[in-house]
Amino acid sequence: MAAMVLATARLLLRGSGSWRRSRLRSGAPPHRQSRSGSASANVPLSSPLPGVPEPVFATVDGQEKFETKVTTLDNGLRVASQNKFGQFCTVGILINSGSRYEAKYLSGIAHFLEKLAFSSTDRFNSKDEILLTLEKHGGICDCQTSRDTTMYAVSADSKGLDTVVGLLADVVLHPRLTDEEIEMTRMAVQFELEDLDMRPDPEPLLTEMIHEAAYRENTVGLHRFCPTENIAKIDREVLHSYLRNYYTPDRMVLAGVGVEHEHLVECAKKYLLGTQPAWGCERAVDVDRSVAQYTGGVVKLERDMSNVSLGPAPFPELTHIMIGLESCSFLEEDFIPFAVLNMMMGGGGSFSAGGPGKGMFTRLYLNVLNRHHWMYNATSYHHSYEDTGLLCVHASADPRQVREMVEILTKEFILMAGTVDVVELERAKTQLMSMLMMNLESRPVIFEDVGRQVLATRSRKLPHELCTLIP
């Protein structure tokens, strides 16, 4: 490290010509750095280098308080924003919908709507036209559907806020859903399902199965991906029936980061107030308001992976398991302790790169991966929803080691209730705060959290406020 600092100092000094010339004029002998990295210069590392200007660091004066402002319009739609300064903004519409509300419908509607997003609308004849409109403002768009939330998001220059909100309103409320688009979506969904079956990494399927086992045939336990048998059954009529009940203003939030709140409210009133959607204005009559019921259980799937290979060497045949237990909702006070516990468990794959900041001192690394060479993976996950949560560990190993792998993970779950070392607890808290602070620089993450806060029946703390709550 000292050699690097001294080498850098020499480069800096080489560039500061005036100081160097003054040294030569005064007759001071030049210094040479030895091969070992030491130097004969008498300037200590704790002192500023001569001739180099003092660095200017950014300071926090306490004036920047990214307060979340929320306004409710007459039709029940909520507008939430954080004025995070910068040239670009992230704006989107979050809807309290998803696979958990499909108990009375064909499973897979939310998956279909995710693929249909940003297609043709009343104002735009094609997706290409939408992308060209966003390109004028340097914008990109995306739609993501989870078990309980659907998010249509756009990141663009802040000067194009009016265009962005108008485009989002048109995409959400006035999709054409043409026969050609629906047929293309069927093909896209079919391809994604086939890709999931062929993928060497089974984590998405395991996440689906652990929810199915924990919440048998209710709410978050329902399939997030469209079953193969329902692909041909989903048409415009089915989609309109679902949209009529769940794409209503009282279940929507227009959320933005990097925008002025008053300007966002004006745009919301202009494009989202008093607008008749493509499926009509009939009142929602079949809304699912059921609460998640944890049942527990086991779901198993046997697959032949011998023909899956990414190259000349055969891919190792592994057994993957995921063990979980019910945790808590993100509205409860225990949400933060569970977040710390998840960081403390940590883990990863055998070939994960990184140092202490990447989780090398977490329990699943120290107690599992480091002690059992035959374990390929051991990773902790925490899924949290409005009314429940799930803490689980994903592990993989050779099929001959399944019993021992389950015993090891079960032991780790039992040790969660035991004593916790002060050092590892503080390290987990620091890692969690570091992750949250990094998320502050990632606008889509904050943006989604703003929407989740307002969609909830009670408010929850935003990431930067969580830091002050970790004891």
GROMACS .gro file of C-alpha atoms in nm:
model
  471
    1MET     CA    1   0.000   0.000   0.000
    2ALA     CA    2   0.287   0.238   0.090
    3ALA     CA    3   0.448   0.163  -0.247
    4MET     CA    4   0.126   0.256  -0.425
    5VAL     CA    5   0.096   0.582  -0.230
    6LEU     CA    6   0.456   0.676  -0.302
    7ALA     CA    7   0.423   0.585  -0.669
    8THR     CA    8   0.115   0.804  -0.692
    9ALA     CA    9   0.300   1.084  -0.516
   10ARG     CA   10   0.580   1.063  -0.770
   11LEU     CA   11   0.331   1.090  -1.056
   12LEU     CA   12   0.167   1.390  -0.895
   13LEU     CA   13   0.500   1.556  -0.830
   14ARG     CA   14   0.605   1.491  -1.186
   15GLY     CA   15   0.300   1.686  -1.301
   16SER     CA   16   0.357   1.981  -1.065
   17GLY     CA   17   0.627   2.144  -1.275
   18SER     CA   18   0.669   2.467  -1.079
   19TRP     CA   19   0.752   2.293  -0.753
   20ARG     CA   20   0.986   2.050  -0.929
   21ARG     CA   21   1.174   2.330  -1.101
   22SER     CA   22   1.211   2.519  -0.773
   23ARG     CA   23   1.361   2.210  -0.613
   24LEU     CA   24   1.611   2.172  -0.895
   25ARG     CA   25   1.707   2.539  -0.879
   26SER     CA   26   1.773   2.515  -0.507
   27GLY     CA   27   2.016   2.235  -0.570
   28ALA     CA   28   1.826   1.969  -0.384
   29PRO     CA   29   1.938   1.626  -0.500
   30PRO     CA   30   1.671   1.417  -0.675
   31HIS     CA   31   1.537   1.114  -0.486
   32ARG     CA   32   1.499   0.769  -0.630
   33GLN     CA   33   1.252   0.504  -0.522
   34SER     CA   34   1.407   0.168  -0.447
   35ARG     CA   35   1.280  -0.156  -0.596
   36SER     CA   36   1.137  -0.260  -0.262
   37GLY     CA   37   0.892   0.031  -0.274
   38SER     CA   38   1.056   0.251  -0.007
   39ALA     CA   39   1.172   0.605  -0.083
   40SER     CA   40   1.432   0.835   0.066
   41ALA     CA   41   1.197   1.134   0.069
   42ASN     CA   42   1.149   1.275   0.415
   43VAL     CA   43   0.784   1.369   0.362
   44PRO     CA   44   0.571   1.155   0.597
   45LEU     CA   45   0.249   1.005   0.467
   46SER     CA   46   0.053   1.195   0.729
   47SER     CA   47   0.157   1.534   0.582
   48PRO     CA   48   0.022   1.699   0.267
   49LEU     CA   49   0.244   1.663  -0.038
   50PRO     CA   50   0.426   1.985  -0.133
   51GLY     CA   51   0.287   2.155  -0.439
   52VAL     CA   52  -0.033   1.949  -0.448
   53PRO     CA   53  -0.354   2.149  -0.387
   54GLU     CA   54  -0.562   2.049  -0.089
   55PRO     CA   55  -0.857   1.824  -0.178
   56VAL     CA   56  -1.209   1.957  -0.146
   57PHE     CA   57  -1.455   1.706  -0.007
   58ALA     CA   58  -1.833   1.717  -0.020
   59THR     CA   59  -1.995   1.799   0.311
   60VAL     CA   60  -2.339   1.722   0.448
   61ASP     CA   61  -2.495   2.032   0.595
   62GLY     CA   62  -2.815   1.863   0.707
   63GLN     CA   63  -3.030   2.065   0.469
   64GLU     CA   64  -3.098   1.782   0.225
   65LYS     CA   65  -3.389   1.596   0.376
   66PHE     CA   66  -3.543   1.373   0.113
   67GLU     CA   67  -3.890   1.394   0.257
   68THR     CA   68  -4.160   1.178   0.104
   69LYS     CA   69  -4.461   1.392   0.015
   70VAL     CA   70  -4.798   1.227  -0.047
   71THR     CA   71  -5.113   1.380  -0.196
   72THR     CA   72  -5.443   1.200  -0.250
   73LEU     CA   73  -5.653   1.306  -0.549
   74ASP     CA   74  -6.032   1.314  -0.558
   75ASN     CA   75  -6.055   0.974  -0.728
   76GLY     CA   76  -5.843   0.806  -0.458
   77LEU     CA   77  -5.515   0.793  -0.652
   78ARG     CA   78  -5.214   0.880  -0.440
   79VAL     CA   79  -4.917   1.084  -0.561
   80ALA     CA   80  -4.587   1.029  -0.377
   81SER     CA   81  -4.250   1.188  -0.446
   82GLN     CA   82  -3.897   1.249  -0.323
   83ASN     CA   83  -3.717   1.552  -0.462
   84LYS     CA   84  -3.377   1.388  -0.507
   85PHE     CA   85  -3.172   1.637  -0.704
   86GLY     CA   86  -3.027   1.548  -1.041
   87GLN     CA   87  -3.086   1.576  -1.413
   88PHE     CA   88  -3.289   1.256  -1.443
   89CYS     CA   89  -3.599   1.139  -1.264
   90THR     CA   90  -3.772   0.805  -1.220
   91VAL     CA   91  -4.151   0.807  -1.234
   92GLY     CA   92  -4.398   0.526  -1.243
   93ILE     CA   93  -4.737   0.391  -1.154
   94LEU     CA   94  -4.754   0.119  -0.892
   95ILE     CA   95  -5.069  -0.087  -0.864
   96ASN     CA   96  -5.185  -0.308  -0.580
   97SER     CA   97  -5.222  -0.612  -0.803
   98GLY     CA   98  -5.036  -0.931  -0.881
   99SER     CA   99  -5.057  -1.307  -0.872
  100ARG     CA  100  -5.191  -1.315  -0.516
  101TYR     CA  101  -5.522  -1.170  -0.642
  102GLU     CA  102  -5.583  -1.436  -0.907
  103ALA     CA  103  -5.772  -1.686  -0.692
  104LYS     CA  104  -6.095  -1.617  -0.884
  105TYR     CA  105  -5.925  -1.584  -1.221
  106LEU     CA  106  -5.708  -1.787  -1.452
  107SER     CA  107  -5.362  -1.808  -1.301
  108GLY     CA  108  -5.103  -1.612  -1.496
  109ILE     CA  109  -5.289  -1.290  -1.579
  110ALA     CA  110  -5.034  -1.069  -1.400
  111HIS     CA  111  -4.756  -1.247  -1.588
  112PHE     CA  112  -4.936  -1.173  -1.916
  113LEU     CA  113  -4.983  -0.806  -1.828
  114GLU     CA  114  -4.613  -0.773  -1.752
  115LYS     CA  115  -4.527  -0.893  -2.104
  116LEU     CA  116  -4.799  -0.674  -2.262
  117ALA     CA  117  -4.674  -0.357  -2.094
  118PHE     CA  118  -4.575  -0.060  -2.311
  119SER     CA  119  -4.748  -0.201  -2.618
  120SER     CA  120  -4.982   0.000  -2.843
  121THR     CA  121  -5.228   0.241  -2.680
  122ASP     CA  122  -5.488   0.496  -2.789
  123ARG     CA  123  -5.212   0.755  -2.849
  124PHE     CA  124  -4.927   0.530  -2.960
  125ASN     CA  125  -4.964   0.283  -3.244
  126SER     CA  126  -4.677   0.056  -3.138
  127LYS     CA  127  -4.410  -0.005  -2.877
  128ASP     CA  128  -4.153   0.142  -3.114
  129GLU     CA  129  -4.343   0.471  -3.113
  130ILE     CA  130  -4.338   0.473  -2.732
  131LEU     CA  131  -3.963   0.410  -2.726
  132LEU     CA  132  -3.901   0.686  -2.981
  133THR     CA  133  -4.099   0.928  -2.765
  134LEU     CA  134  -3.891   0.836  -2.460
  135GLU     CA  135  -3.572   0.861  -2.661
  136LYS     CA  136  -3.629   1.234  -2.706
  137HIS     CA  137  -3.590   1.270  -2.329
  138GLY     CA  138  -3.317   1.007  -2.288
  139GLY     CA  139  -3.570   0.776  -2.126
  140ILE     CA  140  -3.604   0.402  -2.068
  141CYS     CA  141  -3.909   0.205  -1.954
  142ASP     CA  142  -3.977  -0.118  -1.771
  143CYS     CA  143  -4.260  -0.316  -1.614
  144GLN     CA  144  -4.216  -0.556  -1.324
  145THR     CA  145  -4.480  -0.771  -1.159
  146SER     CA  146  -4.440  -0.932  -0.819
  147ARG     CA  147  -4.686  -1.128  -0.612
  148ASP     CA  148  -4.856  -0.818  -0.475
  149THR     CA  149  -4.741  -0.519  -0.684
  150THR     CA  150  -4.729  -0.424  -1.051
  151MET     CA  151  -4.494  -0.141  -1.145
  152TYR     CA  152  -4.478   0.056  -1.471
  153ALA     CA  153  -4.167   0.274  -1.452
  154VAL     CA  154  -3.989   0.528  -1.671
  155SER     CA  155  -3.652   0.699  -1.613
  156ALA     CA  156  -3.598   1.013  -1.820
  157ASP     CA  157  -3.482   1.372  -1.814
  158SER     CA  158  -3.671   1.574  -1.554
  159LYS     CA  159  -3.771   1.829  -1.818
  160GLY     CA  160  -3.989   1.566  -1.986
  161LEU     CA  161  -4.200   1.494  -1.677
  162ASP     CA  162  -4.526   1.597  -1.845
  163THR     CA  163  -4.461   1.364  -2.140
  164VAL     CA  164  -4.359   1.079  -1.911
  165VAL     CA  165  -4.670   1.097  -1.691
  166GLY     CA  166  -4.895   1.122  -1.997
  167LEU     CA  167  -4.726   0.819  -2.151
  168LEU     CA  168  -4.757   0.616  -1.830
  169ALA     CA  169  -5.125   0.704  -1.796
  170ASP     CA  170  -5.189   0.592  -2.152
  171VAL     CA  171  -4.995   0.267  -2.108
  172VAL     CA  172  -5.178   0.172  -1.788
  173LEU     CA  173  -5.532   0.289  -1.865
  174HIS     CA  174  -5.560   0.272  -2.244
  175PRO     CA  175  -5.383  -0.038  -2.377
  176ARG     CA  176  -5.526  -0.171  -2.702
  177LEU     CA  177  -5.452  -0.537  -2.629
  178THR     CA  178  -5.479  -0.634  -2.993
  179ASP     CA  179  -5.504  -0.995  -3.103
  180GLU     CA  180  -5.156  -0.976  -3.253
  181GLU     CA  181  -5.005  -0.844  -2.927
  182ILE     CA  182  -5.179  -1.111  -2.721
  183GLU     CA  183  -5.053  -1.384  -2.955
  184MET     CA  184  -4.699  -1.247  -2.933
  185THR     CA  185  -4.732  -1.244  -2.554
  186ARG     CA  186  -4.839  -1.608  -2.555
  187MET     CA  187  -4.520  -1.692  -2.742
  188ALA     CA  188  -4.307  -1.483  -2.502
  189VAL     CA  189  -4.461  -1.649  -2.196
  190GLN     CA  190  -4.415  -1.995  -2.346
  191PHE     CA  191  -4.050  -1.919  -2.421
  192GLU     CA  192  -3.990  -1.791  -2.066
  193LEU     CA  193  -4.142  -2.105  -1.913
  194GLU     CA  194  -3.922  -2.327  -2.131
  195ASP     CA  195  -3.619  -2.118  -2.038
  196LEU     CA  196  -3.694  -2.164  -1.667
  197ASP     CA  197  -3.700  -2.541  -1.711
  198MET     CA  198  -3.368  -2.544  -1.897
  199ARG     CA  199  -3.186  -2.296  -1.674
  200PRO     CA  200  -2.905  -2.449  -1.464
  201ASP     CA  201  -2.979  -2.201  -1.184
  202PRO     CA  202  -3.310  -2.313  -1.029
  203GLU     CA  203  -3.344  -2.019  -0.786
  204PRO     CA  204  -3.658  -1.869  -0.954
  205LEU     CA  205  -3.830  -2.209  -0.949
  206LEU     CA  206  -3.727  -2.273  -0.589
  207THR     CA  207  -3.865  -1.936  -0.483
  208GLU     CA  208  -4.191  -2.026  -0.654
  209MET     CA  209  -4.203  -2.365  -0.484
  210ILE     CA  210  -4.120  -2.237  -0.135
  211HIS     CA  211  -4.412  -1.993  -0.156
  212GLU     CA  212  -4.639  -2.267  -0.284
  213ALA     CA  213  -4.542  -2.489   0.010
  214ALA     CA  214  -4.570  -2.214   0.273
  215TYR     CA  215  -4.907  -2.073   0.157
  216ARG     CA  216  -5.103  -2.359   0.007
  217GLU     CA  217  -5.348  -2.231  -0.259
  218ASN     CA  218  -5.387  -1.884  -0.109
  219THR     CA  219  -5.256  -1.529  -0.173
  220VAL     CA  220  -4.876  -1.522  -0.209
  221GLY     CA  221  -4.872  -1.901  -0.254
  222LEU     CA  222  -5.044  -1.876  -0.593
  223HIS     CA  223  -4.834  -1.921  -0.906
  224ARG     CA  224  -4.649  -1.609  -1.018
  225PHE     CA  225  -4.571  -1.758  -1.359
  226CYS     CA  226  -4.848  -1.845  -1.601
  227PRO     CA  227  -4.910  -2.223  -1.612
  228THR     CA  228  -4.870  -2.378  -1.955
  229GLU     CA  229  -5.232  -2.490  -1.968
  230ASN     CA  230  -5.359  -2.131  -1.920
  231ILE     CA  231  -5.155  -1.967  -2.197
  232ALA     CA  232  -5.415  -2.026  -2.467
  233LYS     CA  233  -5.709  -1.941  -2.237
  234ILE     CA  234  -5.610  -1.583  -2.152
  235ASP     CA  235  -5.764  -1.335  -2.398
  236ARG     CA  236  -5.873  -0.971  -2.405
  237GLU     CA  237  -6.201  -1.040  -2.223
  238VAL     CA  238  -6.024  -1.215  -1.936
  239LEU     CA  239  -5.765  -0.938  -1.910
  240HIS     CA  240  -6.032  -0.663  -1.910
  241SER     CA  241  -6.224  -0.845  -1.636
  242TYR     CA  242  -5.913  -0.848  -1.416
  243LEU     CA  243  -5.815  -0.489  -1.501
  244ARG     CA  244  -6.164  -0.363  -1.420
  245ASN     CA  245  -6.135  -0.490  -1.061
  246TYR     CA  246  -5.770  -0.419  -0.979
  247TYR     CA  247  -5.656  -0.129  -1.199
  248THR     CA  248  -5.866   0.126  -1.013
  249PRO     CA  249  -5.742   0.469  -0.889
  250ASP     CA  250  -5.777   0.380  -0.521
  251ARG     CA  251  -5.530   0.091  -0.575
  252MET     CA  252  -5.277   0.304  -0.764
  253VAL     CA  253  -4.984   0.525  -0.668
  254LEU     CA  254  -4.806   0.766  -0.898
  255ALA     CA  255  -4.458   0.774  -0.746
  256GLY     CA  256  -4.159   0.981  -0.851
  257VAL     CA  257  -3.801   1.044  -0.744
  258GLY     CA  258  -3.614   1.354  -0.857
  259VAL     CA  259  -3.927   1.561  -0.928
  260GLU     CA  260  -4.104   1.857  -0.772
  261HIS     CA  261  -4.410   1.731  -0.587
  262GLU     CA  262  -4.641   2.008  -0.703
  263HIS     CA  263  -4.545   1.953  -1.066
  264LEU     CA  264  -4.609   1.578  -1.032
  265VAL     CA  265  -4.951   1.645  -0.877
  266GLU     CA  266  -5.042   1.877  -1.165
  267CYS     CA  267  -4.946   1.610  -1.419
  268ALA     CA  268  -5.147   1.351  -1.228
  269LYS     CA  269  -5.457   1.570  -1.234
  270LYS     CA  270  -5.408   1.634  -1.604
  271TYR     CA  271  -5.371   1.271  -1.715
  272LEU     CA  272  -5.509   1.048  -1.436
  273LEU     CA  273  -5.807   1.237  -1.294
  274GLY     CA  274  -6.144   1.181  -1.459
  275THR     CA  275  -6.001   0.950  -1.725
  276GLN     CA  276  -6.212   0.662  -1.851
  277PRO     CA  277  -6.002   0.346  -1.897
  278ALA     CA  278  -6.025   0.117  -2.199
  279TRP     CA  279  -6.230  -0.141  -2.004
  280GLY     CA  280  -6.501   0.103  -1.896
  281CYS     CA  281  -6.592   0.269  -1.568
  282GLU     CA  282  -6.791  -0.009  -1.407
  283ARG     CA  283  -6.735  -0.043  -1.034
  284ALA     CA  284  -6.507  -0.318  -0.906
  285VAL     CA  285  -6.726  -0.598  -0.776
  286ASP     CA  286  -6.498  -0.897  -0.726
  287VAL     CA  287  -6.193  -0.770  -0.536
  288ASP     CA  288  -5.998  -1.026  -0.332
  289ARG     CA  289  -5.920  -0.891   0.015
  290SER     CA  290  -5.812  -1.217   0.177
  291VAL     CA  291  -5.516  -1.228   0.418
  292ALA     CA  292  -5.225  -1.464   0.370
  293GLN     CA  293  -5.260  -1.792   0.560
  294TYR     CA  294  -4.935  -1.970   0.641
  295THR     CA  295  -4.984  -2.348   0.609
  296GLY     CA  296  -4.637  -2.493   0.571
  297GLY     CA  297  -4.561  -2.804   0.372
  298VAL     CA  298  -4.324  -2.971   0.128
  299VAL     CA  299  -4.305  -2.937  -0.250
  300LYS     CA  300  -4.067  -3.160  -0.446
  301LEU     CA  301  -3.970  -3.175  -0.811
  302GLU     CA  302  -3.754  -3.441  -0.976
  303ARG     CA  303  -3.573  -3.339  -1.293
  304ASP     CA  304  -3.309  -3.490  -1.515
  305MET     CA  305  -3.028  -3.237  -1.550
  306SER     CA  306  -2.779  -3.472  -1.714
  307ASN     CA  307  -2.833  -3.316  -2.058
  308VAL     CA  308  -2.789  -2.957  -1.937
  309SER     CA  309  -2.441  -2.835  -2.023
  310LEU     CA  310  -2.300  -2.493  -2.109
  311GLY     CA  311  -1.987  -2.633  -2.274
  312PRO     CA  312  -1.783  -2.946  -2.336
  313ALA     CA  313  -1.764  -3.026  -1.966
  314PRO     CA  314  -2.088  -3.169  -1.824
  315PHE     CA  315  -2.271  -2.948  -1.577
  316PRO     CA  316  -2.266  -3.103  -1.227
  317GLU     CA  317  -2.585  -3.278  -1.123
  318LEU     CA  318  -2.690  -3.113  -0.798
  319THR     CA  319  -2.978  -3.134  -0.558
  320HIS     CA  320  -3.120  -2.794  -0.465
  321ILE     CA  321  -3.330  -2.738  -0.157
  322MET     CA  322  -3.489  -2.434   0.004
  323ILE     CA  323  -3.595  -2.439   0.367
  324GLY     CA  324  -3.799  -2.155   0.511
  325LEU     CA  325  -4.017  -2.035   0.795
  326GLU     CA  326  -4.273  -1.759   0.835
  327SER     CA  327  -4.128  -1.422   0.929
  328CYS     CA  328  -4.321  -1.094   0.936
  329SER     CA  329  -4.478  -0.823   0.724
  330PHE     CA  330  -4.281  -0.512   0.630
  331LEU     CA  331  -4.537  -0.319   0.835
  332GLU     CA  332  -4.440  -0.484   1.163
  333GLU     CA  333  -4.169  -0.371   1.404
  334ASP     CA  334  -3.988  -0.705   1.366
  335PHE     CA  335  -3.918  -0.629   1.000
  336ILE     CA  336  -3.589  -0.454   1.085
  337PRO     CA  337  -3.459  -0.733   1.314
  338PHE     CA  338  -3.542  -0.985   1.041
  339ALA     CA  339  -3.350  -0.772   0.791
  340VAL     CA  340  -3.048  -0.773   1.024
  341LEU     CA  341  -3.083  -1.149   1.075
  342ASN     CA  342  -3.091  -1.205   0.699
  343MET     CA  343  -2.768  -1.005   0.661
  344MET     CA  344  -2.610  -1.198   0.947
  345MET     CA  345  -2.691  -1.532   0.778
  346GLY     CA  346  -2.571  -1.407   0.436
  347GLY     CA  347  -2.400  -1.681   0.242
  348GLY     CA  348  -2.354  -1.728  -0.130
  349GLY     CA  349  -2.202  -1.970  -0.377
  350SER     CA  350  -1.873  -2.157  -0.354
  351PHE     CA  351  -1.733  -1.945  -0.637
  352SER     CA  352  -1.851  -1.610  -0.504
  353ALA     CA  353  -1.581  -1.344  -0.525
  354GLY     CA  354  -1.525  -1.069  -0.273
  355GLY     CA  355  -1.408  -0.995   0.077
  356PRO     CA  356  -1.576  -0.911   0.408
  357GLY     CA  357  -1.804  -0.660   0.237
  358LYS     CA  358  -1.944  -0.940   0.020
  359GLY     CA  359  -2.048  -1.156   0.315
  360MET     CA  360  -1.739  -1.371   0.375
  361PHE     CA  361  -1.793  -1.338   0.751
  362THR     CA  362  -2.160  -1.434   0.751
  363ARG     CA  363  -2.279  -1.750   0.925
  364LEU     CA  364  -2.358  -1.947   0.610
  365TYR     CA  365  -2.007  -1.880   0.482
  366LEU     CA  366  -1.823  -1.952   0.807
  367ASN     CA  367  -2.033  -2.241   0.940
  368VAL     CA  368  -2.146  -2.408   0.618
  369LEU     CA  369  -1.941  -2.332   0.306
  370ASN     CA  370  -1.604  -2.311   0.482
  371ARG     CA  371  -1.654  -2.630   0.682
  372HIS     CA  372  -1.821  -2.849   0.419
  373HIS     CA  373  -1.634  -2.851   0.092
  374TRP     CA  374  -1.908  -3.045  -0.087
  375MET     CA  375  -2.161  -2.761  -0.046
  376TYR     CA  376  -2.198  -2.563  -0.368
  377ASN     CA  377  -2.426  -2.292  -0.237
  378ALA     CA  378  -2.591  -2.166   0.082
  379THR     CA  379  -2.772  -1.833   0.062
  380SER     CA  380  -3.026  -1.663   0.286
  381TYR     CA  381  -3.332  -1.479   0.144
  382HIS     CA  382  -3.604  -1.272   0.308
  383HIS     CA  383  -3.934  -1.213   0.127
  384SER     CA  384  -4.165  -0.963   0.296
  385TYR     CA  385  -4.521  -0.864   0.203
  386GLU     CA  386  -4.797  -0.648   0.343
  387ASP     CA  387  -4.944  -0.922   0.563
  388THR     CA  388  -4.673  -1.190   0.595
  389GLY     CA  389  -4.312  -1.278   0.526
  390LEU     CA  390  -4.082  -1.570   0.456
  391LEU     CA  391  -3.722  -1.625   0.568
  392CYS     CA  392  -3.551  -1.907   0.378
  393VAL     CA  393  -3.214  -2.056   0.290
  394HIS     CA  394  -3.127  -2.197  -0.052
  395ALA     CA  395  -2.860  -2.467  -0.059
  396SER     CA  396  -2.723  -2.708  -0.320
  397ALA     CA  397  -2.496  -3.010  -0.309
  398ASP     CA  398  -2.438  -3.353  -0.461
  399PRO     CA  399  -2.750  -3.576  -0.443
  400ARG     CA  400  -2.564  -3.816  -0.214
  401GLN     CA  401  -2.528  -3.541   0.048
  402VAL     CA  402  -2.895  -3.437   0.072
  403ARG     CA  403  -2.961  -3.572   0.420
  404GLU     CA  404  -2.649  -3.414   0.567
  405MET     CA  405  -2.722  -3.085   0.389
  406VAL     CA  406  -3.071  -3.066   0.540
  407GLU     CA  407  -2.935  -3.145   0.887
  408ILE     CA  408  -2.673  -2.870   0.858
  409LEU     CA  409  -2.928  -2.608   0.748
  410THR     CA  410  -3.171  -2.714   1.019
  411LYS     CA  411  -2.896  -2.668   1.276
  412GLU     CA  412  -2.834  -2.315   1.145
  413PHE     CA  413  -3.203  -2.232   1.183
  414ILE     CA  414  -3.193  -2.355   1.544
  415LEU     CA  415  -2.881  -2.151   1.616
  416MET     CA  416  -3.067  -1.837   1.505
  417ALA     CA  417  -3.248  -1.846   1.839
  418GLY     CA  418  -2.924  -1.877   2.036
  419THR     CA  419  -2.678  -1.615   2.152
  420VAL     CA  420  -2.531  -1.375   1.901
  421ASP     CA  421  -2.175  -1.252   1.911
  422VAL     CA  422  -2.151  -0.875   1.952
  423VAL     CA  423  -1.899  -0.843   1.670
  424GLU     CA  424  -2.106  -1.036   1.416
  425LEU     CA  425  -2.421  -0.844   1.513
  426GLU     CA  426  -2.250  -0.510   1.464
  427ARG     CA  427  -2.106  -0.631   1.135
  428ALA     CA  428  -2.454  -0.734   1.012
  429LYS     CA  429  -2.597  -0.394   1.111
  430THR     CA  430  -2.315  -0.214   0.933
  431GLN     CA  431  -2.366  -0.424   0.619
  432LEU     CA  432  -2.739  -0.354   0.623
  433MET     CA  433  -2.687   0.020   0.663
  434SER     CA  434  -2.426   0.015   0.388
  435MET     CA  435  -2.667  -0.163   0.155
  436LEU     CA  436  -2.945   0.084   0.235
  437MET     CA  437  -2.717   0.382   0.175
  438MET     CA  438  -2.611   0.237  -0.160
  439ASN     CA  439  -2.978   0.196  -0.247
  440LEU     CA  440  -3.021   0.569  -0.195
  441GLU     CA  441  -2.806   0.615  -0.506
  442SER     CA  442  -3.023   0.371  -0.703
  443ARG     CA  443  -3.339   0.556  -0.794
  444PRO     CA  444  -3.550   0.259  -0.905
  445VAL     CA  445  -3.499   0.099  -0.563
  446ILE     CA  446  -3.608   0.413  -0.377
  447PHE     CA  447  -3.889   0.463  -0.623
  448GLU     CA  448  -4.028   0.116  -0.563
  449ASP     CA  449  -4.001   0.167  -0.188
  450VAL     CA  450  -4.191   0.498  -0.209
  451GLY     CA  451  -4.475   0.318  -0.384
  452ARG     CA  452  -4.472   0.028  -0.140
  453GLN     CA  453  -4.498   0.271   0.149
  454VAL     CA  454  -4.811   0.435   0.013
  455LEU     CA  455  -4.970   0.113  -0.109
  456ALA     CA  456  -4.955  -0.024   0.244
  457THR     CA  457  -5.243   0.027   0.483
  458ARG     CA  458  -4.999   0.174   0.734
  459SER     CA  459  -4.684   0.372   0.660
  460ARG     CA  460  -4.344   0.211   0.697
  461LYS     CA  461  -4.003   0.373   0.719
  462LEU     CA  462  -3.808   0.441   0.402
  463PRO     CA  463  -3.457   0.293   0.365
  464HIS     CA  464  -3.265   0.602   0.477
  465GLU     CA  465  -3.489   0.628   0.782
  466LEU     CA  466  -3.434   0.260   0.863
  467CYS     CA  467  -3.070   0.337   0.933
  468THR     CA  468  -3.162   0.542   1.239
  469LEU     CA  469  -3.388   0.266   1.371
  470ILE     CA  470  -3.128  -0.010   1.380
  471PRO     CA  471  -3.030  -0.018   1.750
   0.00000   0.00000   0.00000
